[in-house]
PDB file of C-alpha atoms in Angstrom:
ATOM      1  CA  MET A   1       0.000   0.000   0.000  1.00 97.00           C
ATOM      2  CA  ASN A   2       1.588   3.167  -1.226  1.00 98.00           C
ATOM      3  CA  GLY A   3       0.804   5.949   1.229  1.00 97.00           C
ATOM      4  CA  ASP A   4      -2.055   8.338   1.929  1.00 96.00           C
ATOM      5  CA  LEU A   5      -4.168   5.827   3.802  1.00 96.00           C
ATOM      6  CA  VAL A   6      -5.503   8.719   5.892  1.00 95.00           C
ATOM      7  CA  ASP A   7      -6.993  12.142   5.065  1.00 90.00           C
ATOM      8  CA  ARG A   8      -8.634  10.723   1.922  1.00 82.00           C
ATOM      9  CA  GLY A   9     -12.114  10.617   3.409  1.00 84.00           C
ATOM     10  CA  SER A  10     -13.954  10.550   6.704  1.00 90.00           C
ATOM     11  CA  TRP A  11     -13.193   6.919   7.569  1.00 93.00           C
ATOM     12  CA  SER A  12      -9.416   7.220   7.844  1.00 95.00           C
ATOM     13  CA  ILE A  13      -9.337   5.470  11.222  1.00 96.00           C
ATOM     14  CA  GLU A  14     -11.169   2.451   9.830  1.00 96.00           C
ATOM     15  CA  VAL A  15      -8.925   2.331   6.753  1.00 95.00           C
ATOM     16  CA  ILE A  16      -5.636   2.515   8.629  1.00 97.00           C
ATOM     17  CA  LEU A  17      -6.746   0.022  11.293  1.00 97.00           C
ATOM     18  CA  THR A  18      -7.804  -2.456   8.613  1.00 97.00           C
ATOM     19  CA  ALA A  19      -4.424  -2.097   6.904  1.00 97.00           C
ATOM     20  CA  LEU A  20      -2.601  -2.584  10.208  1.00 97.00           C
ATOM     21  CA  ALA A  21      -4.692  -5.651  10.985  1.00 98.00           C
ATOM     22  CA  TYR A  22      -3.573  -7.200   7.700  1.00 98.00           C
ATOM     23  CA  LYS A  23       0.030  -6.253   8.506  1.00 97.00           C
ATOM     24  CA  TRP A  24      -0.286  -8.008  11.851  1.00 97.00           C
ATOM     25  CA  LEU A  25      -1.889 -11.073  10.242  1.00 98.00           C
ATOM     26  CA  TYR A  26       0.490 -11.271   7.254  1.00 98.00           C
ATOM     27  CA  PRO A  27       3.700  -9.501   8.366  1.00 96.00           C
ATOM     28  CA  ASN A  28       5.768 -10.820   5.456  1.00 94.00           C
ATOM     29  CA  ARG A  29       3.146 -10.108   2.785  1.00 94.00           C
ATOM     30  CA  MET A  30       1.640  -6.774   3.744  1.00 96.00           C
ATOM     31  CA  PHE A  31       3.772  -3.637   3.321  1.00 97.00           C
ATOM     32  CA  ILE A  32       2.648  -0.059   3.905  1.00 98.00           C
ATOM     33  CA  ASN A  33       4.652   2.897   2.598  1.00 98.00           C
ATOM     34  CA  ARG A  34       4.421   6.338   4.126  1.00 98.00           C
ATOM     35  CA  GLY A  35       2.743   9.066   2.057  1.00 98.00           C
ATOM     36  CA  ASN A  36       2.830  12.834   2.353  1.00 97.00           C
ATOM     37  CA  HIS A  37      -0.419  12.631   4.348  1.00 96.00           C
ATOM     38  CA  GLU A  38       1.121  10.404   7.014  1.00 98.00           C
ATOM     39  CA  THR A  39       2.551  13.583   8.523  1.00 97.00           C
ATOM     40  CA  LYS A  40       1.519  15.902  11.342  1.00 96.00           C
ATOM     41  CA  GLU A  41       1.069  19.059   9.282  1.00 94.00           C
ATOM     42  CA  MET A  42      -1.163  17.385   6.695  1.00 95.00           C
ATOM     43  CA  ASN A  43      -3.184  15.527   9.346  1.00 95.00           C
ATOM     44  CA  ARG A  44      -3.900  18.807  11.095  1.00 93.00           C
ATOM     45  CA  THR A  45      -5.122  20.438   7.879  1.00 92.00           C
ATOM     46  CA  TYR A  46      -6.915  17.603   6.110  1.00 92.00           C
ATOM     47  CA  GLY A  47      -8.731  15.932   8.962  1.00 92.00           C
ATOM     48  CA  PHE A  48      -7.034  12.834  10.346  1.00 95.00           C
ATOM     49  CA  GLU A  49      -5.970  14.558  13.556  1.00 96.00           C
ATOM     50  CA  GLY A  50      -9.529  15.774  14.148  1.00 95.00           C
ATOM     51  CA  GLU A  51     -11.030  12.401  13.240  1.00 95.00           C
ATOM     52  CA  ALA A  52      -8.673  10.419  15.487  1.00 96.00           C
ATOM     53  CA  LYS A  53      -9.267  12.720  18.463  1.00 96.00           C
ATOM     54  CA  HIS A  54     -13.041  12.775  17.878  1.00 95.00           C
ATOM     55  CA  LYS A  55     -13.350   8.986  17.674  1.00 95.00           C
ATOM     56  CA  HIS A  56     -10.682   7.749  20.076  1.00 96.00           C
ATOM     57  CA  GLY A  57      -9.024  10.643  21.912  1.00 96.00           C
ATOM     58  CA  GLU A  58      -5.781  12.586  21.800  1.00 96.00           C
ATOM     59  CA  GLN A  59      -3.514   9.756  22.956  1.00 97.00           C
ATOM     60  CA  THR A  60      -4.641   7.602  20.036  1.00 96.00           C
ATOM     61  CA  TYR A  61      -3.710  10.365  17.606  1.00 97.00           C
ATOM     62  CA  LYS A  62      -0.259  10.691  19.203  1.00 97.00           C
ATOM     63  CA  LEU A  63       0.299   6.954  18.754  1.00 97.00           C
ATOM     64  CA  PHE A  64      -0.652   7.181  15.083  1.00 97.00           C
ATOM     65  CA  ALA A  65       1.595  10.212  14.595  1.00 97.00           C
ATOM     66  CA  HIS A  66       4.561   8.163  15.842  1.00 97.00           C
ATOM     67  CA  LEU A  67       3.507   5.090  13.865  1.00 97.00           C
ATOM     68  CA  PHE A  68       3.574   7.100  10.636  1.00 98.00           C
ATOM     69  CA  THR A  69       7.249   7.941  11.164  1.00 97.00           C
ATOM     70  CA  VAL A  70       8.090   4.239  11.390  1.00 97.00           C
ATOM     71  CA  MET A  71       6.566   3.395   8.005  1.00 97.00           C
ATOM     72  CA  PRO A  72       9.035   2.767   5.151  1.00 97.00           C
ATOM     73  CA  LEU A  73       9.605   5.642   2.752  1.00 98.00           C
ATOM     74  CA  ALA A  74       9.846   3.216  -0.194  1.00 98.00           C
ATOM     75  CA  THR A  75       9.724  -0.491  -1.003  1.00 98.00           C
ATOM     76  CA  LEU A  76      11.803  -2.445  -3.531  1.00 97.00           C
ATOM     77  CA  ILE A  77       9.869  -5.279  -5.189  1.00 97.00           C
ATOM     78  CA  SER A  78      12.081  -7.849  -6.921  1.00 96.00           C
ATOM     79  CA  ALA A  79      10.897 -10.445  -9.423  1.00 96.00           C
ATOM     80  CA  THR A  80      11.947 -14.004  -8.685  1.00 95.00           C
ATOM     81  CA  LYS A  81      12.332 -15.126 -12.318  1.00 95.00           C
ATOM     82  CA  PRO A  82      14.072 -13.592 -15.343  1.00 94.00           C
ATOM     83  CA  PRO A  83      11.721 -11.607 -17.595  1.00 93.00           C
ATOM     84  CA  VAL A  84      10.193 -13.267 -20.640  1.00 86.00           C
ATOM     85  CA  ASP A  85      11.349 -10.365 -22.818  1.00 81.00           C
ATOM     86  CA  SER A  86      14.284  -8.336 -21.523  1.00 77.00           C
ATOM     87  CA  SER A  87      15.228  -6.591 -24.765  1.00 79.00           C
ATOM     88  CA  ASN A  88      14.302  -3.106 -23.552  1.00 85.00           C
ATOM     89  CA  ALA A  89      14.176  -3.661 -19.817  1.00 91.00           C
ATOM     90  CA  ILE A  90      16.526  -2.221 -17.215  1.00 96.00           C
ATOM     91  CA  LEU A  91      17.424  -5.153 -14.987  1.00 94.00           C
ATOM     92  CA  SER A  92      18.936  -5.618 -11.558  1.00 95.00           C
ATOM     93  CA  PRO A  93      22.519  -6.928 -11.230  1.00 93.00           C
ATOM     94  CA  GLU A  94      20.949 -10.403 -10.933  1.00 93.00           C
ATOM     95  CA  GLY A  95      19.312 -10.034 -14.359  1.00 94.00           C
ATOM     96  CA  LYS A  96      15.759  -9.696 -13.018  1.00 96.00           C
ATOM     97  CA  LYS A  97      13.218  -6.921 -12.923  1.00 96.00           C
ATOM     98  CA  ARG A  98      12.744  -4.903  -9.778  1.00 97.00           C
ATOM     99  CA  PHE A  99      10.469  -1.976  -9.025  1.00 98.00           C
ATOM    100  CA  PHE A 100      10.934   1.022  -6.771  1.00 98.00           C
ATOM    101  CA  VAL A 101       7.606   1.763  -5.055  1.00 98.00           C
ATOM    102  CA  VAL A 102       7.334   5.208  -3.483  1.00 98.00           C
ATOM    103  CA  HIS A 103       4.487   7.593  -2.784  1.00 98.00           C
ATOM    104  CA  GLY A 104       5.851  10.704  -4.524  1.00 98.00           C
ATOM    105  CA  GLY A 105       8.818  10.211  -6.799  1.00 98.00           C
ATOM    106  CA  LEU A 106      12.443  11.025  -7.580  1.00 98.00           C
ATOM    107  CA  PHE A 107      14.930  13.679  -6.656  1.00 98.00           C
ATOM    108  CA  SER A 108      16.129  17.227  -7.284  1.00 97.00           C
ATOM    109  CA  LYS A 109      19.634  15.964  -8.056  1.00 97.00           C
ATOM    110  CA  ASP A 110      21.222  13.014  -9.829  1.00 97.00           C
ATOM    111  CA  GLY A 111      23.341  10.478  -8.000  1.00 97.00           C
ATOM    112  CA  VAL A 112      20.904   9.403  -5.275  1.00 98.00           C
ATOM    113  CA  THR A 113      21.318   5.658  -4.676  1.00 98.00           C
ATOM    114  CA  LEU A 114      19.199   2.996  -3.049  1.00 98.00           C
ATOM    115  CA  ASP A 115      21.711   2.929  -0.199  1.00 98.00           C
ATOM    116  CA  ASP A 116      21.222   6.672   0.316  1.00 98.00           C
ATOM    117  CA  ILE A 117      17.505   6.024   0.726  1.00 98.00           C
ATOM    118  CA  ARG A 118      18.106   3.134   3.132  1.00 97.00           C
ATOM    119  CA  LYS A 119      20.244   5.391   5.329  1.00 97.00           C
ATOM    120  CA  ILE A 120      17.586   8.090   5.814  1.00 97.00           C
ATOM    121  CA  GLU A 121      16.799   8.492   9.519  1.00 96.00           C
ATOM    122  CA  ARG A 122      13.025   8.521   9.487  1.00 95.00           C
ATOM    123  CA  ILE A 123      11.763   7.313  12.856  1.00 96.00           C
ATOM    124  CA  GLY A 124      10.290  10.148  14.881  1.00 95.00           C
ATOM    125  CA  ARG A 125      10.881  12.619  12.043  1.00 96.00           C
ATOM    126  CA  GLN A 126       8.717  14.703   9.729  1.00 97.00           C
ATOM    127  CA  PRO A 127       9.685  15.221   6.059  1.00 96.00           C
ATOM    128  CA  GLY A 128      10.067  18.990   6.194  1.00 94.00           C
ATOM    129  CA  GLN A 129      10.207  21.188   3.079  1.00 93.00           C
ATOM    130  CA  GLU A 130      13.380  19.851   1.415  1.00 94.00           C
ATOM    131  CA  GLY A 131      15.752  16.906   1.350  1.00 96.00           C
ATOM    132  CA  LEU A 132      15.451  13.257   0.338  1.00 98.00           C
ATOM    133  CA  MET A 133      12.578  12.363   2.663  1.00 98.00           C
ATOM    134  CA  CYS A 134      10.529  15.321   1.477  1.00 97.00           C
ATOM    135  CA  GLU A 135      11.174  14.517  -2.180  1.00 98.00           C
ATOM    136  CA  LEU A 136      10.290  10.839  -1.808  1.00 98.00           C
ATOM    137  CA  LEU A 137       6.860  11.840  -0.494  1.00 98.00           C
ATOM    138  CA  TRP A 138       6.116  14.979  -2.528  1.00 98.00           C
ATOM    139  CA  THR A 139       7.584  15.012  -6.074  1.00 98.00           C
ATOM    140  CA  ASP A 140       5.651  14.410  -9.315  1.00 98.00           C
ATOM    141  CA  PRO A 141       6.551  13.376 -12.886  1.00 98.00           C
ATOM    142  CA  GLN A 142       6.352  15.884 -15.741  1.00 98.00           C
ATOM    143  CA  GLU A 143       6.272  15.360 -19.503  1.00 97.00           C
ATOM    144  CA  MET A 144       9.138  17.738 -20.281  1.00 97.00           C
ATOM    145  CA  PRO A 145      12.772  16.608 -19.827  1.00 98.00           C
ATOM    146  CA  GLY A 146      14.760  17.866 -16.898  1.00 98.00           C
ATOM    147  CA  ARG A 147      13.370  19.192 -13.653  1.00 98.00           C
ATOM    148  CA  GLY A 148      10.849  21.902 -12.946  1.00 97.00           C
ATOM    149  CA  PRO A 149       9.076  23.613 -10.059  1.00 96.00           C
ATOM    150  CA  SER A 150       6.355  21.728  -8.227  1.00 94.00           C
ATOM    151  CA  LYS A 151       2.743  22.734  -8.728  1.00 92.00           C
ATOM    152  CA  ARG A 152       2.325  22.028  -5.006  1.00 93.00           C
ATOM    153  CA  GLY A 153       4.992  24.402  -3.749  1.00 91.00           C
ATOM    154  CA  VAL A 154       6.825  21.483  -2.119  1.00 93.00           C
ATOM    155  CA  GLY A 155       9.242  19.153  -3.870  1.00 93.00           C
ATOM    156  CA  ILE A 156       9.956  19.280  -7.615  1.00 96.00           C
ATOM    157  CA  ALA A 157       8.727  17.857 -10.926  1.00 98.00           C
ATOM    158  CA  PHE A 158      11.012  15.379 -12.723  1.00 98.00           C
ATOM    159  CA  GLY A 159      11.111  14.492 -16.408  1.00 98.00           C
ATOM    160  CA  PRO A 160      11.494  11.200 -18.305  1.00 98.00           C
ATOM    161  CA  ASP A 161      15.255  11.665 -18.713  1.00 98.00           C
ATOM    162  CA  VAL A 162      15.623  11.989 -14.928  1.00 98.00           C
ATOM    163  CA  THR A 163      13.671   8.770 -14.424  1.00 98.00           C
ATOM    164  CA  ARG A 164      15.730   6.859 -17.022  1.00 98.00           C
ATOM    165  CA  ARG A 165      19.066   7.976 -15.581  1.00 98.00           C
ATOM    166  CA  TRP A 166      18.021   7.056 -12.048  1.00 98.00           C
ATOM    167  CA  CYS A 167      16.674   3.637 -13.064  1.00 98.00           C
ATOM    168  CA  GLN A 168      19.797   2.809 -15.089  1.00 98.00           C
ATOM    169  CA  ALA A 169      22.118   3.894 -12.291  1.00 98.00           C
ATOM    170  CA  ASN A 170      20.280   1.771  -9.714  1.00 98.00           C
ATOM    171  CA  GLY A 171      19.291  -1.265 -11.772  1.00 97.00           C
ATOM    172  CA  VAL A 172      15.592  -0.512 -11.377  1.00 98.00           C
ATOM    173  CA  SER A 173      13.080  -1.583 -14.042  1.00 97.00           C
ATOM    174  CA  GLY A 174      10.518   1.040 -13.143  1.00 97.00           C
ATOM    175  CA  VAL A 175       9.190   3.473 -10.552  1.00 98.00           C
ATOM    176  CA  ILE A 176       5.680   2.878  -9.196  1.00 98.00           C
ATOM    177  CA  ARG A 177       4.228   5.887  -7.431  1.00 98.00           C
ATOM    178  CA  SER A 178       0.882   7.381  -6.387  1.00 98.00           C
ATOM    179  CA  HIS A 179       0.251  10.916  -5.046  1.00 97.00           C
ATOM    180  CA  GLU A 180      -1.875  12.144  -8.000  1.00 96.00           C
ATOM    181  CA  VAL A 181      -5.352  11.396  -9.324  1.00 96.00           C
ATOM    182  CA  ARG A 182      -5.431   9.582 -12.661  1.00 97.00           C
ATOM    183  CA  GLN A 183      -8.824   9.326 -14.367  1.00 97.00           C
ATOM    184  CA  ASP A 184      -8.352   5.662 -15.286  1.00 98.00           C
ATOM    185  CA  GLY A 185      -6.899   4.822 -11.876  1.00 97.00           C
ATOM    186  CA  TYR A 186      -3.406   4.480 -13.300  1.00 98.00           C
ATOM    187  CA  ALA A 187      -1.171   5.927 -16.021  1.00 98.00           C
ATOM    188  CA  ILE A 188       2.018   4.559 -17.594  1.00 98.00           C
ATOM    189  CA  GLU A 189       4.427   7.449 -18.063  1.00 97.00           C
ATOM    190  CA  HIS A 190       8.053   8.271 -18.898  1.00 98.00           C
ATOM    191  CA  ASP A 191       8.373   5.683 -21.665  1.00 96.00           C
ATOM    192  CA  GLY A 192       7.078   2.958 -19.373  1.00 96.00           C
ATOM    193  CA  LEU A 193       9.559   3.625 -16.549  1.00 98.00           C
ATOM    194  CA  CYS A 194       7.142   5.498 -14.270  1.00 98.00           C
ATOM    195  CA  THR A 195       3.657   4.281 -13.405  1.00 98.00           C
ATOM    196  CA  THR A 196       1.216   6.305 -11.326  1.00 98.00           C
ATOM    197  CA  VAL A 197      -1.459   4.248  -9.560  1.00 98.00           C
ATOM    198  CA  PHE A 198      -4.276   5.872  -7.585  1.00 97.00           C
ATOM    199  CA  SER A 199      -6.700   3.626  -5.728  1.00 95.00           C
ATOM    200  CA  ALA A 200      -9.264   6.136  -4.391  1.00 93.00           C
ATOM    201  CA  PRO A 201     -12.142   6.115  -6.918  1.00 95.00           C
ATOM    202  CA  ASN A 202     -14.209   9.302  -7.316  1.00 94.00           C
ATOM    203  CA  TYR A 203     -11.677  11.090  -5.172  1.00 91.00           C
ATOM    204  CA  VAL A 204     -13.314  13.233  -2.449  1.00 87.00           C
ATOM    205  CA  ASP A 205     -16.659  12.508  -4.141  1.00 90.00           C
ATOM    206  CA  GLN A 206     -15.806  14.974  -6.918  1.00 90.00           C
ATOM    207  CA  ALA A 207     -13.116  13.763  -9.323  1.00 92.00           C
ATOM    208  CA  GLY A 208     -15.135  11.033 -11.076  1.00 94.00           C
ATOM    209  CA  ASN A 209     -12.003   8.896 -11.526  1.00 97.00           C
ATOM    210  CA  ARG A 210     -11.719   5.126 -11.381  1.00 98.00           C
ATOM    211  CA  GLY A 211      -9.418   3.433  -8.871  1.00 97.00           C
ATOM    212  CA  ALA A 212      -6.790   0.837  -9.711  1.00 98.00           C
ATOM    213  CA  PHE A 213      -4.140  -1.480  -8.313  1.00 98.00           C
ATOM    214  CA  ILE A 214      -1.145  -3.230  -9.864  1.00 97.00           C
ATOM    215  CA  ARG A 215      -0.232  -6.908  -9.837  1.00 97.00           C
ATOM    216  CA  ILE A 216       3.364  -7.907 -10.587  1.00 96.00           C
ATOM    217  CA  ASP A 217       3.998 -11.553 -11.444  1.00 96.00           C
ATOM    218  CA  ALA A 218       7.153 -13.589 -10.796  1.00 96.00           C
ATOM    219  CA  ALA A 219       8.764 -12.411 -14.054  1.00 96.00           C
ATOM    220  CA  GLY A 220       7.989  -8.761 -13.355  1.00 95.00           C
ATOM    221  CA  THR A 221       5.068  -8.349 -15.753  1.00 95.00           C
ATOM    222  CA  GLN A 222       2.598  -5.715 -14.564  1.00 95.00           C
ATOM    223  CA  THR A 223      -1.190  -6.026 -14.915  1.00 97.00           C
ATOM    224  CA  TYR A 224      -3.783  -3.496 -13.818  1.00 98.00           C
ATOM    225  CA  THR A 225      -7.204  -3.892 -12.216  1.00 98.00           C
ATOM    226  CA  GLN A 226      -9.611  -0.945 -12.255  1.00 98.00           C
ATOM    227  CA  PHE A 227     -12.658  -0.404 -10.073  1.00 98.00           C
ATOM    228  CA  ASP A 228     -15.379   2.192  -9.520  1.00 97.00           C
ATOM    229  CA  ALA A 229     -16.567   3.993  -6.420  1.00 95.00           C
ATOM    230  CA  LYS A 230     -19.337   2.500  -4.282  1.00 93.00           C
ATOM    231  CA  PRO A 231     -22.063   4.383  -2.398  1.00 92.00           C
ATOM    232  CA  HIS A 232     -21.215   5.345   1.159  1.00 89.00           C
ATOM    233  CA  PRO A 233     -23.094   6.784   4.156  1.00 89.00           C
ATOM    234  CA  PRO A 234     -23.948  10.497   3.996  1.00 89.00           C
ATOM    235  CA  MET A 235     -20.739  11.849   5.494  1.00 88.00           C
ATOM    236  CA  LYS A 236     -18.869  14.426   3.427  1.00 87.00           C
ATOM    237  CA  PRO A 237     -15.188  13.814   2.607  1.00 85.00           C
ATOM    238  CA  MET A 238     -12.736  15.272   5.107  1.00 82.00           C
ATOM    239  CA  ALA A 239     -15.540  16.176   7.485  1.00 88.00           C
ATOM    240  CA  TYR A 240     -12.993  16.562  10.290  1.00 90.00           C
ATOM    241  CA  ALA A 241     -10.623  18.835   8.337  1.00 87.00           C
ATOM    242  CA  SER A 242      -9.660  22.130   9.918  1.00 76.00           C
ATOM    243  CA  GLY A 243     -12.016  24.860   8.720  1.00 59.00           C
ATOM    244  CA  GLY A 244     -14.000  22.300   6.704  1.00 47.00           C
ATOM    245  CA  MET A 245     -11.260  22.284   4.062  1.00 47.00           C
ATOM    246  CA  ALA A 246     -11.879  19.921   1.143  1.00 44.00           C
ATOM    247  CA  SER A 247      -9.058  20.214  -1.380  1.00 40.00           C
ATOM    248  CA  LEU A 248      -8.092  18.080  -4.352  1.00 36.00           C
ATOM    249  CA  LEU A 249      -4.456  18.178  -3.310  1.00 42.00           C
ATOM    250  CA  SER A 250      -3.368  14.532  -3.063  1.00 44.00           C
TER     251      SER A 250
END
């Protein structure tokens, strides 16, 4: 699960507790990345802090706030078999596909390695406004080559050439990220090296998008499953947000 489990609606507590229950039940099969909304500042603005305190009290929110800092910033998924067709694929040193799964995206500078990411001290820390942790949770792909300013005011936008260089340098077959609505639930970008997947259908009851998830088989082949929104009880999205804020910022 690739971040932003909370703040996406008015049942964030139920969503995150269900995910944690699966993590407890299947600790070696369930993995939950941190998103830019698993942070104190965003929870205060978009509603999770208010929801957690309303439903279960302040101490429960404090426990969640610490839990979010323990979540991984990214996950590396490695195929167990060589690909059927590797003619155009970037492969790991073992000759297999592997995918870098992260909520936001890549970096404001070249040369960042997987080891650099592993060494980030995350526990008990917030991402701030700059640096590797911030960029992992906040950046977005752009169509133009190179790097550009972020439409969000935090992080940067990175082009297809940036993605290719980073994947080649790290032996990564593709980046799988979330963080942005896609009308079909997913979009394959940057010449196939960057895939955005967004699993909240009809985001905040307004966007009209489908949701999707990705399945990766043993050879590293990706398939996509789309789904539509279902009716829910009459509670508006982000009902616990400060000032009643309901933004499409993801």
